[in-house]
Short mmCIF file of C-alpha atoms in Angstrom, two decimals:
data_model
loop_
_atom_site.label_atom_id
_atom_site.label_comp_id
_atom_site.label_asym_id
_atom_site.label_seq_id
_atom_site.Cartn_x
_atom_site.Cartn_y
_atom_site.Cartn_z
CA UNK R 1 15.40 -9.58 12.86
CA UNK R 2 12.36 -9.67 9.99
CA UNK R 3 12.86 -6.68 7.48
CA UNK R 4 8.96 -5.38 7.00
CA UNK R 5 8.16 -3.29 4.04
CA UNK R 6 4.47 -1.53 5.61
CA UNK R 7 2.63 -0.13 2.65
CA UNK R 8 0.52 2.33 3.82
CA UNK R 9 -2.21 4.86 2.23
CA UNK R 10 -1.56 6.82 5.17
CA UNK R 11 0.82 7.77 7.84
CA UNK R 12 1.12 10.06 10.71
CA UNK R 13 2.07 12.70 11.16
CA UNK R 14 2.09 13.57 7.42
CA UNK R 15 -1.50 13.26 7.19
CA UNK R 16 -5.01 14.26 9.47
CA UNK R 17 -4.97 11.70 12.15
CA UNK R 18 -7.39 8.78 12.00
CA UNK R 19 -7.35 5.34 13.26
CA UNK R 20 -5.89 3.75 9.44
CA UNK R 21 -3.26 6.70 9.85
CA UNK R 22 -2.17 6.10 13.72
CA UNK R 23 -1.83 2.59 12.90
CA UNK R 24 0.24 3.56 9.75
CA UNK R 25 3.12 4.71 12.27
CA UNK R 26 2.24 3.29 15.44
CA UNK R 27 2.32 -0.31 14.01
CA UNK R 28 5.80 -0.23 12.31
CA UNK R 29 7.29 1.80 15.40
CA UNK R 30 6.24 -0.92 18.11
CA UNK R 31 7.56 -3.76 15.88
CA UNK R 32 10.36 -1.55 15.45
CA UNK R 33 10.55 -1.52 19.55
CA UNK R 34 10.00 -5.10 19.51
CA UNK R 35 13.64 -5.87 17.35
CA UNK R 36 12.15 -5.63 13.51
CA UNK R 37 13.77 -3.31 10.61
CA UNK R 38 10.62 -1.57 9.38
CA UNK R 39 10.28 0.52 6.54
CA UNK R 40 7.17 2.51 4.90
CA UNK R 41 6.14 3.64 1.49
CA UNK R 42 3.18 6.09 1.47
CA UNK R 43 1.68 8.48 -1.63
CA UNK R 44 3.09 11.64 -1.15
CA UNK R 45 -0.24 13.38 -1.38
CA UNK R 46 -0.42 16.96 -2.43
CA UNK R 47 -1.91 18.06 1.49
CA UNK R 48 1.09 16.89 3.02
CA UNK R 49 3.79 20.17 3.86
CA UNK R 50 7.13 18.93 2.56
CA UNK R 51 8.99 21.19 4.15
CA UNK R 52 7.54 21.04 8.05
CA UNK R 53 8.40 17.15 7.47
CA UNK R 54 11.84 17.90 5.95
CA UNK R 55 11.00 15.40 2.50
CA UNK R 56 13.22 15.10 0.49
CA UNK R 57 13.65 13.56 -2.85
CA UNK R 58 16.17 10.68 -3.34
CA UNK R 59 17.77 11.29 -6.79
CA UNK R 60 19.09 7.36 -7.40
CA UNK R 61 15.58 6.30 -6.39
CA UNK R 62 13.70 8.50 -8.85
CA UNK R 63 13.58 9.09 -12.38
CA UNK R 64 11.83 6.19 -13.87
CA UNK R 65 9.01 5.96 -15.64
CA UNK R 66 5.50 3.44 -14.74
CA UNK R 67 3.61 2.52 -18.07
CA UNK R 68 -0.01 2.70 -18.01
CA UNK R 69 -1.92 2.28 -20.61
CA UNK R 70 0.72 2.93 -23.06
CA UNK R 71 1.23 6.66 -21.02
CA UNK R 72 4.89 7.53 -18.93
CA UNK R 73 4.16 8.36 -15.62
CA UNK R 74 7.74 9.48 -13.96
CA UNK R 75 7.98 8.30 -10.58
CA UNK R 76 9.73 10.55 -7.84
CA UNK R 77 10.89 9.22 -4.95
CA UNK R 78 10.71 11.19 -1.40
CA UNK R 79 12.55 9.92 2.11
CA UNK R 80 11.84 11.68 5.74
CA UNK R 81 12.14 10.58 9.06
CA UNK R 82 9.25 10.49 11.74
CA UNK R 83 10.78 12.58 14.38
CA UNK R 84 11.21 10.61 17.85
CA UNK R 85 11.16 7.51 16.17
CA UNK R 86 13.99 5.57 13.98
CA UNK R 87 11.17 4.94 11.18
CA UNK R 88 12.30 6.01 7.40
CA UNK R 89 9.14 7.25 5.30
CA UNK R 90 9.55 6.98 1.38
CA UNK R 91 6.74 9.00 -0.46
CA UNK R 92 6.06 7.82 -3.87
CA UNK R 93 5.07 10.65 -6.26
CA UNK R 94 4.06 11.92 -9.54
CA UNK R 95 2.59 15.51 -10.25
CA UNK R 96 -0.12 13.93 -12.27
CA UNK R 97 -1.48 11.82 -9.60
CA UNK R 98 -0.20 13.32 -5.99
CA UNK R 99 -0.40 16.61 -6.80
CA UNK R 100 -3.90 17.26 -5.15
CA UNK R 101 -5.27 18.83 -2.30
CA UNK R 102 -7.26 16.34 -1.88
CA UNK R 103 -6.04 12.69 -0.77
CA UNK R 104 -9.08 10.31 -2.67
CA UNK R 105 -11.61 12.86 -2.73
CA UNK R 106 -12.29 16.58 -4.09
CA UNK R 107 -13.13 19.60 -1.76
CA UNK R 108 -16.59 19.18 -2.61
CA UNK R 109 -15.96 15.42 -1.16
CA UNK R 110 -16.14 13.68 -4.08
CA UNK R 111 -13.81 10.58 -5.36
CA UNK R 112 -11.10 11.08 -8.15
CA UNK R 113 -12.32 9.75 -10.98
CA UNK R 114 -8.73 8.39 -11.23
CA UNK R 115 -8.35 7.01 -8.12
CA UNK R 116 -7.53 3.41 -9.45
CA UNK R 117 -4.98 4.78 -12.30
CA UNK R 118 -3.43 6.09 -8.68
CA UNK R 119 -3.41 2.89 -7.11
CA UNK R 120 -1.71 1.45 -9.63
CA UNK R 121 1.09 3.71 -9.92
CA UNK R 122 1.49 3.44 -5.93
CA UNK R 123 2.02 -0.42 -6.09
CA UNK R 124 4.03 -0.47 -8.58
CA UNK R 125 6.08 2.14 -7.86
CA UNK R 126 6.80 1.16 -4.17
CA UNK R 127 7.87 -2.32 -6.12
CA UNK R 128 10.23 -0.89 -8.65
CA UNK R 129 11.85 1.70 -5.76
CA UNK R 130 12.21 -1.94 -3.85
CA UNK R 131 14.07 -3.10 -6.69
CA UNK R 132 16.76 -0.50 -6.34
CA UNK R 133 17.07 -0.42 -3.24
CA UNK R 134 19.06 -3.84 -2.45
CA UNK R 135 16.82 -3.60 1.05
CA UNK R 136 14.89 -7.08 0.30
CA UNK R 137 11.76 -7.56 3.14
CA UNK R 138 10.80 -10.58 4.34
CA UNK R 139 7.59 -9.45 4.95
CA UNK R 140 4.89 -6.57 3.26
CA UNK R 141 1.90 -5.86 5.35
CA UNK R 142 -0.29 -3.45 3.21
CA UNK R 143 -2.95 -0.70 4.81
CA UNK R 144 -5.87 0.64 3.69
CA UNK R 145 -7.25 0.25 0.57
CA UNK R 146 -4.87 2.34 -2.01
CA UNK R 147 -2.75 -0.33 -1.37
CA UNK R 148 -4.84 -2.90 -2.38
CA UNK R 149 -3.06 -3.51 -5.42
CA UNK R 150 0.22 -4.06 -3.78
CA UNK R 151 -0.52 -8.04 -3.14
CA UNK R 152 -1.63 -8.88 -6.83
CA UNK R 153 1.41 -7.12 -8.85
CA UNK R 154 3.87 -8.76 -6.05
CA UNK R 155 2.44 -12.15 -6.41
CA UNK R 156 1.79 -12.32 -10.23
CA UNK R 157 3.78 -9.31 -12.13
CA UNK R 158 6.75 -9.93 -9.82
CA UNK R 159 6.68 -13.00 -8.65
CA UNK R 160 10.12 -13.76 -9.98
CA UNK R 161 12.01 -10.44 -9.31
CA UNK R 162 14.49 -11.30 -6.59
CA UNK R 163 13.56 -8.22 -4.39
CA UNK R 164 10.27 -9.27 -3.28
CA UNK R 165 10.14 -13.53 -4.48
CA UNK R 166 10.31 -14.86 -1.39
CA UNK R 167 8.26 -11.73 1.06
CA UNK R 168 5.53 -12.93 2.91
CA UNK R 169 1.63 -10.64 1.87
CA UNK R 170 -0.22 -9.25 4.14
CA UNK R 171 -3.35 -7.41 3.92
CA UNK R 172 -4.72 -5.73 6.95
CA UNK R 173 -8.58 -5.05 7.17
CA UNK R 174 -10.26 -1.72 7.97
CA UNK R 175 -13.52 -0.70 8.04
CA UNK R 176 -13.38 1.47 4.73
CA UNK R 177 -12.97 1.59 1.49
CA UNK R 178 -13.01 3.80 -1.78
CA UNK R 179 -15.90 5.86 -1.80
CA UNK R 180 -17.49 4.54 -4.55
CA UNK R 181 -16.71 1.64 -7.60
CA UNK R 182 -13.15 2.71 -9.02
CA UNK R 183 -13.29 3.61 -12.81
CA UNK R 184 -14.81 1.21 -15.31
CA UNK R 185 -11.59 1.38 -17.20
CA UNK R 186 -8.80 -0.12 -13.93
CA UNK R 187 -9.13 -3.62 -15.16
CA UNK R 188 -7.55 -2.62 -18.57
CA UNK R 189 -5.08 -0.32 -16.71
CA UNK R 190 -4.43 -3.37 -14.29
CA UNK R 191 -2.58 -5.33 -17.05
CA UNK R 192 0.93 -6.36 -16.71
CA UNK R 193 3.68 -9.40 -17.56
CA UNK R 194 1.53 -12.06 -15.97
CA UNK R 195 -1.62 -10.00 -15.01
CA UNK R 196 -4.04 -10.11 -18.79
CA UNK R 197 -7.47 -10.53 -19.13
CA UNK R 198 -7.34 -14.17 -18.91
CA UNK R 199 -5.79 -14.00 -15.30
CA UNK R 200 -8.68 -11.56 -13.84
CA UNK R 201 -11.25 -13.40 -15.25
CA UNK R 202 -12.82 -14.27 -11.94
CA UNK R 203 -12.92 -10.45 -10.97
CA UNK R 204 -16.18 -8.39 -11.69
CA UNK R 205 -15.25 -5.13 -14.25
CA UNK R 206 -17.50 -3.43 -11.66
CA UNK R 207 -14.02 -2.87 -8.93
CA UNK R 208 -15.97 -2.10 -6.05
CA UNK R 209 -14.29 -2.23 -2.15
CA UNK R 210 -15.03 -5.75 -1.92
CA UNK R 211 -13.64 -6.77 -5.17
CA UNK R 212 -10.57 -4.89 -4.96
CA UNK R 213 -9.75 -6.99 -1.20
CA UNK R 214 -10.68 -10.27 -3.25
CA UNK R 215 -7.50 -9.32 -5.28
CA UNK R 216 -5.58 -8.28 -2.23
CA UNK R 217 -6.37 -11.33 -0.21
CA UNK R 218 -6.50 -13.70 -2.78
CA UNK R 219 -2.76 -13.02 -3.31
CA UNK R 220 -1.83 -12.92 0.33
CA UNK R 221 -0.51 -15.26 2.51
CA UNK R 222 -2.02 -13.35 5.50
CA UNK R 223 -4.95 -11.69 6.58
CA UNK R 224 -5.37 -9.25 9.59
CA UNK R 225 -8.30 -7.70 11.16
CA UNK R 226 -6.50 -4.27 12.26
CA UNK R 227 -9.55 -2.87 14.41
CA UNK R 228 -12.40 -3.95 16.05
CA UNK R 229 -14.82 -3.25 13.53
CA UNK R 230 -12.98 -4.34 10.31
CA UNK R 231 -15.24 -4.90 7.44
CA UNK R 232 -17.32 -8.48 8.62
CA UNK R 233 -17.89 -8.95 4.84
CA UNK R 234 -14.19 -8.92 3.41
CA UNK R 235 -13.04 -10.88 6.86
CA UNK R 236 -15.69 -13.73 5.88
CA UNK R 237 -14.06 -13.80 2.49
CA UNK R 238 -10.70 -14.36 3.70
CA UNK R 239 -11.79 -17.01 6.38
CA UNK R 240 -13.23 -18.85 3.49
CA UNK R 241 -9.80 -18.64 1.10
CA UNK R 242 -8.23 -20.91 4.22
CA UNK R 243 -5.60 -17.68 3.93
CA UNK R 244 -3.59 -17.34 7.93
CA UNK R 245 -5.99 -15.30 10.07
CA UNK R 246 -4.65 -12.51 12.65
CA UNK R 247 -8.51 -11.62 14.46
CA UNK R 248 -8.14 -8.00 16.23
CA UNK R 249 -5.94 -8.33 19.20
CA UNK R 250 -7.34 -5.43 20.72
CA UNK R 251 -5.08 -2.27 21.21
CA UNK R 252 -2.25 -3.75 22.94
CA UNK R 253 -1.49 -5.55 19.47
CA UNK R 254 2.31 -5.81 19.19
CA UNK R 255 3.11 -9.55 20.64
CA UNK R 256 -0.01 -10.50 18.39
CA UNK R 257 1.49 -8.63 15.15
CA UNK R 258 5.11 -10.20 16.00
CA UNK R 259 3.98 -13.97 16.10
CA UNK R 260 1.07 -13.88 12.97
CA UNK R 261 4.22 -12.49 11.46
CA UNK R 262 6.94 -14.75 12.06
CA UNK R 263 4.14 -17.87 11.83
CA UNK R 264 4.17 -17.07 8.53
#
């Protein structure tokens, strides 16, 4: 039975429906179906009603602080339970970032101008919550593009920690991204152990959507196109890494999903 960590940006019901967010739950609970041990993380963002889906926070989990930039971020840790399913949610949070009505963008629809600082926190916080939970996947699928980051701090920043060494990356492929280039200053903020200024060289300072799934897929060991449209752009790139390819299996996806994943 493979133990999959799903990293998701978003997950019904917590969140407005759309296709990244039904595939948020409906992936994990059909692998689930199919024999796996699934868990997701997901930012607890500020629109989602903590008490209509009975979150609560996890005291042992919580309490640490992510370093960004020289600035303490505390991390809280949330748990709930999709009802009719088995699946256990864990919310990552942090008043500064999470707080929001808004998910990515404003009410007058426009992007955070923080929205990388965010990403950052959310990797690294679902990492260090792995840590302590002595729950150690043997495989991390991440989903949609707040999780980008996910695959590059697992692979370089903690590559060693015993957690996560030996988990199998993948990065599944929608058809959007952030709503515009994420601030100028993420590639400072980005630094960590392994991950300097020498080791991004090949990255533009410009972190657009394409550039942020170069650093996704170049430190996967998987790539999978999750819909029918997925971007044709960021699927060329991975073909050309060599990186394992899942194309869309259509909508009846869960045989497909189970085999890329144990091929791994």
């Amino acid at each position: 039975m493979k133990k999959i960590l799903f990293v998701n940006q978003d997950t019904i019901p917590y969140v407005e429906e759309t296709y990244l967010s039904k595939m948020g739950m409906t992936v994990p609970n059909k692998l689930q179906e199919a024999g796996s041990e699934p868990r997701i993380f997901m930012p607890k963002w500020g629109n989602i009603n903590e008490r209509r889906g009975q979150l609560h926070e996890v005291i042992r989990l919580s309490g640490l602080n992510i370093t960004i930039n020289d600035i303490d971020h505390p991390l809280i840790i949330k748990v709930a339970s999709i009802p009719q399913t088995k699946l256990q949610v864990y919310f990552i949070d942090n008043e500064e970032f999470f707080s929001r009505k808004g998910q990515t963008v404003d009410a007058d629809g426009n992007p955070y101008d923080d929205n990388g600082e965010r990403a950052v926190f959310f990797a690294r916080g679902v990492i260090e919550t792995i840590k302590k939970q002595r729950w150690v996947p043997d495989v991390i699928v991440c989903n949609g593009w707040m999780a980008a980051l996910l695959p590059l701090y697992a692979k370089q920043a903690y590559a060693d920690e015993p957690a996560i060494a030996d988990a199998k990356i993948v990065t599944a492929i929608y058809n959007q991204g952030p709503e515009k280039s994420l601030e100028s200053t993420l590639k400072d903020n980005l630094y960590f152990k392994n991950i300097t200024k020498e080791s991004l060289e090949g990255y533009k300072d410009d972190i657009d959507g394409m550039e942020l799934a170069k650093m996704a897929i170049d430190n996967s060991d998987g790539v999978i196109a999750a819909q029918a449209d997925s971007n044709e752009a960021i699927m060329n790139y991975a073909k050309e890494t060599g990186k394992k390819i899942l194309e869309y299996p259509g909508e009846d996806f869960t045989a497909a999903y189970a085999k890329f994943l144990d091929t791994l």
